[in-house]
Coordinates of C-alpha atoms in Angstrom, one line a residue:
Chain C
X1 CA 22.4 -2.8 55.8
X2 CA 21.4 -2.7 52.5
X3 CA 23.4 0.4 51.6
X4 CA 26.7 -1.7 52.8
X5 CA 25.8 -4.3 50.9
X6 CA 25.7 -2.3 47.8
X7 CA 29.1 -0.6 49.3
X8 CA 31.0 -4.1 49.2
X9 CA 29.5 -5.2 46.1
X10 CA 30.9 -2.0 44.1
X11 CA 34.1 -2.6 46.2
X12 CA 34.6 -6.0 44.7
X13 CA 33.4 -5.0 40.9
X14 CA 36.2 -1.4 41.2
X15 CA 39.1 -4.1 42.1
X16 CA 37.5 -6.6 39.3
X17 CA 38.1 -3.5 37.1
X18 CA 41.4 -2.8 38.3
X19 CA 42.4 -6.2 37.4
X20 CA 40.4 -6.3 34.3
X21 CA 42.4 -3.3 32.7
X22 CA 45.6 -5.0 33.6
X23 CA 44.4 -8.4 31.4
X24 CA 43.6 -6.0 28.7
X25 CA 46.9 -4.1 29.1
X26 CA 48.3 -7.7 28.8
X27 CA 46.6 -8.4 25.7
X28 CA 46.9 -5.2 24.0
X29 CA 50.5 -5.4 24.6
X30 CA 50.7 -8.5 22.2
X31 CA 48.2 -7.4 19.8
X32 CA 45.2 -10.3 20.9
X33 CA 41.9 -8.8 20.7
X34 CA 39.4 -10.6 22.8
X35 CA 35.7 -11.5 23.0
X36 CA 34.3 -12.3 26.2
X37 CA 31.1 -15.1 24.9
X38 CA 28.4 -15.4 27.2
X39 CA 24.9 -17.2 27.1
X40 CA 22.9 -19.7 29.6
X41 CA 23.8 -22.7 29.9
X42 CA 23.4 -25.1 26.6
X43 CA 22.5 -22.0 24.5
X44 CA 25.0 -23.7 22.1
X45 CA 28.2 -21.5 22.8
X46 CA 30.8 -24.2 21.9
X47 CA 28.9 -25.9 19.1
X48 CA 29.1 -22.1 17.2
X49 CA 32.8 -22.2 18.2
X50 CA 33.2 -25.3 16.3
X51 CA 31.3 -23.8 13.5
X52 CA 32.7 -20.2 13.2
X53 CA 36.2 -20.4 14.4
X54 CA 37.2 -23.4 11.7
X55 CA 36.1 -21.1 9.0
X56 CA 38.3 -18.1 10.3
X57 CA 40.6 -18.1 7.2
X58 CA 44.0 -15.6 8.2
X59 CA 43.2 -15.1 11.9
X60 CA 44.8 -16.9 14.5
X61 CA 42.5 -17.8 17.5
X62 CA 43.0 -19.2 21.0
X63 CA 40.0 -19.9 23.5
X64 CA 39.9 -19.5 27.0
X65 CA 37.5 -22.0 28.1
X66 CA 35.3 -21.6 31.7
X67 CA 33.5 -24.2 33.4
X68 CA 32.5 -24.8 36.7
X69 CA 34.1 -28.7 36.1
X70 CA 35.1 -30.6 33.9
X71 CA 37.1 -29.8 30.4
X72 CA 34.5 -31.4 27.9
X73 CA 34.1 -28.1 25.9
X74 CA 37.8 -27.9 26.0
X75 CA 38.4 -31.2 24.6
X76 CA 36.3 -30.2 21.5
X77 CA 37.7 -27.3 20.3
X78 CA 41.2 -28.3 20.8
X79 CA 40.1 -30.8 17.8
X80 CA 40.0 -27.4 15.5
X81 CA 44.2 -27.3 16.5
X82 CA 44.2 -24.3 17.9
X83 CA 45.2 -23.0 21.6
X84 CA 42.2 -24.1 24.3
X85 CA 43.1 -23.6 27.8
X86 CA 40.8 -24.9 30.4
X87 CA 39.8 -22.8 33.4
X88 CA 38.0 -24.3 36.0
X89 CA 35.6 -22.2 38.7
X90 CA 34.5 -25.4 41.2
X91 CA 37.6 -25.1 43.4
X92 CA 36.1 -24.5 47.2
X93 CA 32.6 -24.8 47.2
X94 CA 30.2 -25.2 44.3
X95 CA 31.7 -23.1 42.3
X96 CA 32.0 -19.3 41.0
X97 CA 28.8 -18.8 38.5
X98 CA 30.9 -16.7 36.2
X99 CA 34.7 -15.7 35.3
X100 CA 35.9 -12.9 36.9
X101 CA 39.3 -10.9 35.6
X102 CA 41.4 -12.4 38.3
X103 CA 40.4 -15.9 37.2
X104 CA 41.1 -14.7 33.8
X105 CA 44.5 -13.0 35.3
X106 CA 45.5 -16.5 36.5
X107 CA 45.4 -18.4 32.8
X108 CA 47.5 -15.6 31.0
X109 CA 50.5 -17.4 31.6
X110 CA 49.2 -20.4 30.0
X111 CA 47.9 -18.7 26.6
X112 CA 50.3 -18.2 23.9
X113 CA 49.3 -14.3 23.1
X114 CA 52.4 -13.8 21.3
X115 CA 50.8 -16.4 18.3
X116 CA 47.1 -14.9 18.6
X117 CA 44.8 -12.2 16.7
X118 CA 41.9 -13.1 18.9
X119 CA 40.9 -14.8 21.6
X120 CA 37.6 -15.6 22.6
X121 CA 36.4 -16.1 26.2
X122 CA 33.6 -19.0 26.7
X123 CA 32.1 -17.8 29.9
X124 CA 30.7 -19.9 32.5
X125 CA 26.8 -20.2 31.4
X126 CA 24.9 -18.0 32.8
X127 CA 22.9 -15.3 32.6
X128 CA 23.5 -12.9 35.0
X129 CA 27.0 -12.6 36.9
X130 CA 28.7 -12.5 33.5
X131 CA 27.6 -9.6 32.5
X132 CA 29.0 -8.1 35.8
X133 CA 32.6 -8.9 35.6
X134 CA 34.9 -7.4 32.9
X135 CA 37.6 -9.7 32.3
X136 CA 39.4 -7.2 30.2
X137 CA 37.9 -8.1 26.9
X138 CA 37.3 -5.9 23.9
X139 CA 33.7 -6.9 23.4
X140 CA 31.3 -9.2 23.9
X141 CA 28.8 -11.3 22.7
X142 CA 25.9 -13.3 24.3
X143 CA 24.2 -16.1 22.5
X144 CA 20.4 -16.7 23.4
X145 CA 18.2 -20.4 22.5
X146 CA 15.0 -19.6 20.7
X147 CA 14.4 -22.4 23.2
X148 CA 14.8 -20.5 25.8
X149 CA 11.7 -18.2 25.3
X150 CA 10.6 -14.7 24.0
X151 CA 10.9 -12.5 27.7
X152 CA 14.8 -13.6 28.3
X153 CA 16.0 -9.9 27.5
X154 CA 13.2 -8.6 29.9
X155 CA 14.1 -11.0 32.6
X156 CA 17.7 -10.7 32.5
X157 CA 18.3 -7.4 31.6
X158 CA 21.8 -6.4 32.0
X159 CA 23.2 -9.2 29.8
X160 CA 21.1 -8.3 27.1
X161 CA 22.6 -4.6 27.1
X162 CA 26.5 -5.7 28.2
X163 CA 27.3 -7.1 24.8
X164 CA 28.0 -5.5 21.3
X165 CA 26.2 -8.2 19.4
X166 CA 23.2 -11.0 20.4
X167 CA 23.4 -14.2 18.6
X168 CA 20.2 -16.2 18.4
X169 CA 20.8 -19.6 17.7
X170 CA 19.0 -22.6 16.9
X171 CA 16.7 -21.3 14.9
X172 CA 16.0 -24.7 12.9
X173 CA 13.9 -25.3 16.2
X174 CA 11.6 -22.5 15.4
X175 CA 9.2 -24.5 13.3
X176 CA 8.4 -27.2 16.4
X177 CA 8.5 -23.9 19.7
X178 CA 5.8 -21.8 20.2
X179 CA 7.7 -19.0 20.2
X180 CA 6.7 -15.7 18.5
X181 CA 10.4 -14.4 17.4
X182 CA 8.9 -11.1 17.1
X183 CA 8.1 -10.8 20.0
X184 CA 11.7 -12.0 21.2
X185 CA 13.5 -9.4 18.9
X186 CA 10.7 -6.2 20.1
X187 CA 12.1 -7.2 23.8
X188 CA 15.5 -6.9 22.7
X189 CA 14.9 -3.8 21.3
X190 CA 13.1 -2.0 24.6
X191 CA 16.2 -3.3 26.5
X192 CA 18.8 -2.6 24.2
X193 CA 17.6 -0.3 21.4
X194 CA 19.6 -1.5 17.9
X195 CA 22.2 -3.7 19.1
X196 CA 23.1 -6.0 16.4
X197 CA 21.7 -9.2 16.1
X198 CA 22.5 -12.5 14.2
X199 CA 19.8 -15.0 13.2
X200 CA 21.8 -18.3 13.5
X201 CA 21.8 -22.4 13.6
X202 CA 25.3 -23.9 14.7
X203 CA 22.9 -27.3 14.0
X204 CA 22.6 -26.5 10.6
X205 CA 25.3 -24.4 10.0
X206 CA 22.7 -21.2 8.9
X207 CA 24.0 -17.6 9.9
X208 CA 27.1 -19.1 11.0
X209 CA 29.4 -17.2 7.8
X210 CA 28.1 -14.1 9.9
X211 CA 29.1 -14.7 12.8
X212 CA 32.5 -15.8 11.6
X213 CA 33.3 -12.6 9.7
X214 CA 32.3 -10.4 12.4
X215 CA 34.8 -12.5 14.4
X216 CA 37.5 -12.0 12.1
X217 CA 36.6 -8.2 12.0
X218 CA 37.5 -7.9 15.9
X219 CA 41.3 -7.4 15.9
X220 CA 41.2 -5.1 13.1
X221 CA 38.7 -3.0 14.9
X222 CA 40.9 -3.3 18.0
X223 CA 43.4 -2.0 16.1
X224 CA 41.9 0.9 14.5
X225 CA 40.5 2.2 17.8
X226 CA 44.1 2.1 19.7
Chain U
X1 CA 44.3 -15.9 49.7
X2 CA 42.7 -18.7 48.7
X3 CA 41.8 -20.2 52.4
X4 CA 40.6 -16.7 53.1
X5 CA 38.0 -17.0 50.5
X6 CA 36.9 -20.1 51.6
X7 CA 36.2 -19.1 55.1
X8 CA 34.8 -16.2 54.4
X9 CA 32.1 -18.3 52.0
X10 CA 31.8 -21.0 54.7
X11 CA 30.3 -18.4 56.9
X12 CA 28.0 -16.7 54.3
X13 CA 26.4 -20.4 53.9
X14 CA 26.3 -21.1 57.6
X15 CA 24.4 -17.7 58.1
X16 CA 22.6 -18.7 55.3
X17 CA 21.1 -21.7 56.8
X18 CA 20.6 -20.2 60.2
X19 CA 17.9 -17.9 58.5
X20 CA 16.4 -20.9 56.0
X21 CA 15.9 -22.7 59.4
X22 CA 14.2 -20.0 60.7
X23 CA 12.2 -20.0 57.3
X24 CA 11.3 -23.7 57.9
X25 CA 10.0 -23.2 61.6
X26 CA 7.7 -20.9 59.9
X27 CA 6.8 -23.0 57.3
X28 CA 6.8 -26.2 59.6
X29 CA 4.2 -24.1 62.2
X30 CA 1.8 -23.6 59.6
X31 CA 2.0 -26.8 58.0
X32 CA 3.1 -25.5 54.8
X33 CA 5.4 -28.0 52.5
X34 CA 7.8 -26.3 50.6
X35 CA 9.3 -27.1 47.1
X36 CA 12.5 -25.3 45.5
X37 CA 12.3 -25.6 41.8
X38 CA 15.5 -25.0 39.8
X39 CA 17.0 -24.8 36.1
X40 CA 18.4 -22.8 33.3
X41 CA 17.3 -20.1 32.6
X42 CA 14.2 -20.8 29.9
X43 CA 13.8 -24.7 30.9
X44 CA 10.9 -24.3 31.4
X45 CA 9.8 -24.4 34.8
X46 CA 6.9 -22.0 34.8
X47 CA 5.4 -23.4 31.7
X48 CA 5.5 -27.1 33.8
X49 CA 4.1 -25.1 36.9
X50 CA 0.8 -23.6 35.0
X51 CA 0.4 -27.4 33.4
X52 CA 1.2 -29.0 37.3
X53 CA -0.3 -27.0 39.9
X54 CA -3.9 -26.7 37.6
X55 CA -4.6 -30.6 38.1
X56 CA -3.6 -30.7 41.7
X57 CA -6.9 -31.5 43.0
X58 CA -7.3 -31.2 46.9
X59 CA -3.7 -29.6 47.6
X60 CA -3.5 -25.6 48.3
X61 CA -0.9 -24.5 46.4
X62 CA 1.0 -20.9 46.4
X63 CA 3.9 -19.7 44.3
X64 CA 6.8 -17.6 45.4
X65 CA 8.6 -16.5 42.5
X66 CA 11.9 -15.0 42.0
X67 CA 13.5 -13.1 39.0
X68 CA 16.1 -11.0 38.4
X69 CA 13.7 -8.3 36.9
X70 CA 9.9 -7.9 36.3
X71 CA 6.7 -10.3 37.0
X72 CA 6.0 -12.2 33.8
X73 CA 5.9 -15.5 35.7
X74 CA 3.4 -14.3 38.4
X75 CA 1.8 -12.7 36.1
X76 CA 1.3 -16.0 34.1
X77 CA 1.1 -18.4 37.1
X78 CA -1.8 -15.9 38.6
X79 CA -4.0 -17.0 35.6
X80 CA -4.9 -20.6 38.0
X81 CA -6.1 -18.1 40.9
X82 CA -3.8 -18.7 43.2
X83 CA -1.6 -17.3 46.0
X84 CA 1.8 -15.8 44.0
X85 CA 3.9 -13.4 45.7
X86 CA 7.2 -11.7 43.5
X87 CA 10.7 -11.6 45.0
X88 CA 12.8 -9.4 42.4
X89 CA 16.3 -9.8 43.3
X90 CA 18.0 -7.1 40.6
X91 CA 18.1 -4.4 43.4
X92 CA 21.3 -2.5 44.0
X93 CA 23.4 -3.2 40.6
X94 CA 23.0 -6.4 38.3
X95 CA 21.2 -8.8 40.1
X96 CA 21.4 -11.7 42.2
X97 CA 21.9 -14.8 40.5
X98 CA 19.9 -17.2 42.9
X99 CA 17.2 -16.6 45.8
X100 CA 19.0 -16.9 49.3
X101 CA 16.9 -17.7 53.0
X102 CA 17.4 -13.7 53.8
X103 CA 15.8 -12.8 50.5
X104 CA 12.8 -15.9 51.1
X105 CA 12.4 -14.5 54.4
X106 CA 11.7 -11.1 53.5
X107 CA 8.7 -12.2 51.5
X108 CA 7.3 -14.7 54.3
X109 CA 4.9 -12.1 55.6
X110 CA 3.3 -11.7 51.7
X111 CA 2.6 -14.9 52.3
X112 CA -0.9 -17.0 53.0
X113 CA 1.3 -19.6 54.8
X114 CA -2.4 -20.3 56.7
X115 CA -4.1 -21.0 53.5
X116 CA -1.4 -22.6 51.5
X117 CA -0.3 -27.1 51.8
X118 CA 2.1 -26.5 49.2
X119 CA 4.5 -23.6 48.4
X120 CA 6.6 -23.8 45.4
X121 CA 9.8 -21.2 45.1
X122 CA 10.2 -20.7 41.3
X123 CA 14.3 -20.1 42.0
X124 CA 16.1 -17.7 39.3
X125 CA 17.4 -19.5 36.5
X126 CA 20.8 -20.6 37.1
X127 CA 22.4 -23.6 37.4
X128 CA 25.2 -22.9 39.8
X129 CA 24.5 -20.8 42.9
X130 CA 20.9 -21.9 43.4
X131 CA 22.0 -25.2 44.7
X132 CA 24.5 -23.5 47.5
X133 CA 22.0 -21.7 49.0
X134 CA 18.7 -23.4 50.8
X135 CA 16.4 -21.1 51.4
X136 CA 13.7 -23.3 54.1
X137 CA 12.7 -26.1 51.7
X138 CA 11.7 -29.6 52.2
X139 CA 12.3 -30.7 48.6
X140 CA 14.5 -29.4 45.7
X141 CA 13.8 -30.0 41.7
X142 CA 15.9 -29.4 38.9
X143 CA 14.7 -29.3 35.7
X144 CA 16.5 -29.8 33.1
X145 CA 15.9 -29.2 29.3
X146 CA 17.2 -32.1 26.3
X147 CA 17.7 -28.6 24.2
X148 CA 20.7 -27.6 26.7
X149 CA 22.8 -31.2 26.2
X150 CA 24.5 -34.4 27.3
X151 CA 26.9 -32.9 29.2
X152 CA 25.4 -30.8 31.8
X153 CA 25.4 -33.0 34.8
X154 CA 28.7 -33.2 34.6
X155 CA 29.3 -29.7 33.9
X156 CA 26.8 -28.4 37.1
X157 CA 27.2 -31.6 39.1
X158 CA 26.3 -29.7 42.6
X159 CA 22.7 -28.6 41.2
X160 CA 22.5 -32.4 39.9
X161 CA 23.5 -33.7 43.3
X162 CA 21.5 -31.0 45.2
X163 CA 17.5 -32.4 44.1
X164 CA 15.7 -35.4 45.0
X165 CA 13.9 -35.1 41.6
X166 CA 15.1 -34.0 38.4
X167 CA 12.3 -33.3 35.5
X168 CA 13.8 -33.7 31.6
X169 CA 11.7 -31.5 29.6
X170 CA 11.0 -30.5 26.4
X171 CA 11.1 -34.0 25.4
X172 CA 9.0 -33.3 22.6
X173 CA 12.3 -31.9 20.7
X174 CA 14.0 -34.9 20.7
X175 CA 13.3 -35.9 17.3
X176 CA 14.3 -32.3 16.2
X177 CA 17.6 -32.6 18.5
X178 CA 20.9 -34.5 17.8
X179 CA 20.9 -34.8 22.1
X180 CA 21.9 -38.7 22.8
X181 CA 19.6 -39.0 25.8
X182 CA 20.5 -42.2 27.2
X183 CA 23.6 -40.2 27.2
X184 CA 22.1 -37.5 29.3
X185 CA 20.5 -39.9 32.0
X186 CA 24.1 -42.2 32.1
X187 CA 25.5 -38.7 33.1
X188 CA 22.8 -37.9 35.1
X189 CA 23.5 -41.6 36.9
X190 CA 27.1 -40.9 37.3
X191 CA 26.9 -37.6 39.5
X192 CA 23.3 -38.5 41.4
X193 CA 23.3 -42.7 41.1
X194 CA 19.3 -43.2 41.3
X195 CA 18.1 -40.0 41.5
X196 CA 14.2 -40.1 40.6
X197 CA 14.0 -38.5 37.1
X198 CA 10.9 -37.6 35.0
X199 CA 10.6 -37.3 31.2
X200 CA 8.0 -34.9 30.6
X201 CA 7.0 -31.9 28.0
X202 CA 4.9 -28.8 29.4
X203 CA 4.3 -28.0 25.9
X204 CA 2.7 -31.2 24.7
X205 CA 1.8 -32.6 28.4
X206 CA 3.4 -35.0 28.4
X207 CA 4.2 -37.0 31.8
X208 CA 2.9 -33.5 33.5
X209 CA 0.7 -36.1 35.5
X210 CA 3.4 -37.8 36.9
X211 CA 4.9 -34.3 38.3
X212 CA 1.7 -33.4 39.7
X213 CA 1.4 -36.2 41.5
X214 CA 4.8 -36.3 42.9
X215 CA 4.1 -32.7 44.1
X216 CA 0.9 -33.6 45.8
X217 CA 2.3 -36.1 48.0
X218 CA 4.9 -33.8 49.1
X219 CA 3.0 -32.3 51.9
X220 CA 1.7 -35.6 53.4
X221 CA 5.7 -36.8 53.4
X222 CA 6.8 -34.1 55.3
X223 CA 4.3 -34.7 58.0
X224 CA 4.8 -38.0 57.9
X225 CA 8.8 -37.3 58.7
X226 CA 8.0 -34.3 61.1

């Protein structure tokens, strides 16, 4: 039994792939490099978007917004006048906890790629299917709450070592947690050794220059490795 | 395609719930009440557990907890000396997102269900597929944290829908946050109208009390409705 399981489930993640590499074929094909952003819910995903994105001087960027309902992270960002389309996961039951590349596959018709450099991906928040599905992005990032506690990375360890870069936001909160960021950043490292790491507040604004230039480095590093 | 899907999710559920209502006869026979405690990943529902179930005076309560990876929260929770039992969940490739009646059922024999009033599931920390799936309960909480947002009610309106009680933690915060929370609970109102809601703070204690009382009288309402 269990052994089929495991069978179906690597059934379903091949033709995830399949479809995956045919997004990024898509996307390559019009020179849009993509960032798939994941976190947990109300790690403060869209609240960075607002920050970094409006500071992205010479790079044209379009998000691909998931939600389970509603369009209320949509609705922001298309304040910064840039491309936001909305895709929704709730159709059928309670919804699909993540994106998969098919959904993805579905709202290529909707994005402009020919007037993008990048587009970034706002996953559906969560902290665990995410990291399973390649949508046929170039690289990812995952954004984690000092709110949320120190043993995330040892609790949910496959999203911690999916992603090229771990954002840790509100860290204005730091002086009113408990938490020992140490401690936080050692159980990064014994999960994924080195990954880089951004100290930010998209309250405050701190760390988000960063993040906004290692945005804007994406497509050229896209480039470089075609 | 699409009504494929469906069906083929419909029937995952409704074997689903056969084997949670095999889960409840067990419970039921040993008069065990059983609680289902969900919320984002890092809301802090094992921090509220070690503050609720140490001044539950007269009530024997156990913990079944489920993670993705490792024990930290039995390890924690097994500080107040009493019956907790680990369900891991990341077998086979990423994980599971959410503890389903199969998985609940597979740790039933770890169980003390002859010593135990009150068994509280610690659920994964997700904020989608945890409400699909019942696992034998008699009760569901979702706790939700001010750090995550306004909006998440409306953005995860099935978990919202799918509790009887929903705990607002980390209330502490608020003066540190620019969260609206009248905001929160009007968006709370308008996907659960009257759902019983708690403001509370494990860290400072803060209306932990309250909780712990509503958790002790769980066992003497489901005998009262058996």
């Amino acid at each position: 039994m269990h052994r089929t399981k495991v069978k179906v489930v690597a059934d379903a993640l091949d033709a995830n792939n399949t479809i995956a590499r045919a997004n990024r074929e898509d996307f390559d094909r019009h020179g849009v490099a993509v960032v798939n952003l994941m976190s947990a819910p109300g790690a403060g995903k869209t609240r960075l978007l607002e920050r970094a994105l409006a500071s992205l001087d010479g790079v044209r960027a379009g998000v691909l917004e998931g939600d389970v309902a509603g369009s209320f992270d949509a609705d922001r960002l298309s304040l910064l006048h840039i491309p936001v389309v909305q895709l929704n996961t709730g159709a059928g039951f309670g919804g699909e906890c993540h994106l998969d590349a098919n959904m993805v596959r579905s709202a290529i018709p909707s994005l402009p790629l020919a007037d993008l450099d990048l587009l970034v991906i706002e996953n559906v928040g969560n902290l665990v299917c995410p990291a399973e599905f390649r949508v046929g992005e170039d690289a990812r990032i995952m954004v984690c709450s000092v709110t949320e506690g120190e043993d995330k990375p040892l609790k949910y360890p496959l999203m911690f070592r999916a992603c090229e870069l771990v954002v840790i936001n509100k860290i204005d909160l730091l002086p009113h947690l408990d938490i020992d960021l140490e401690r936080l950043l050692s159980n990064l490292d014994a999960v994924h050794p080195g990954v880089r790491r951004m100290l930010v507040s998209a309250r405050t604004g701190e760390g988000v220059d960063e993040l906004a230039a290692w945005l804007a480095e994406v497509p050229g590093r896209v480039r470089a490795a075609a």
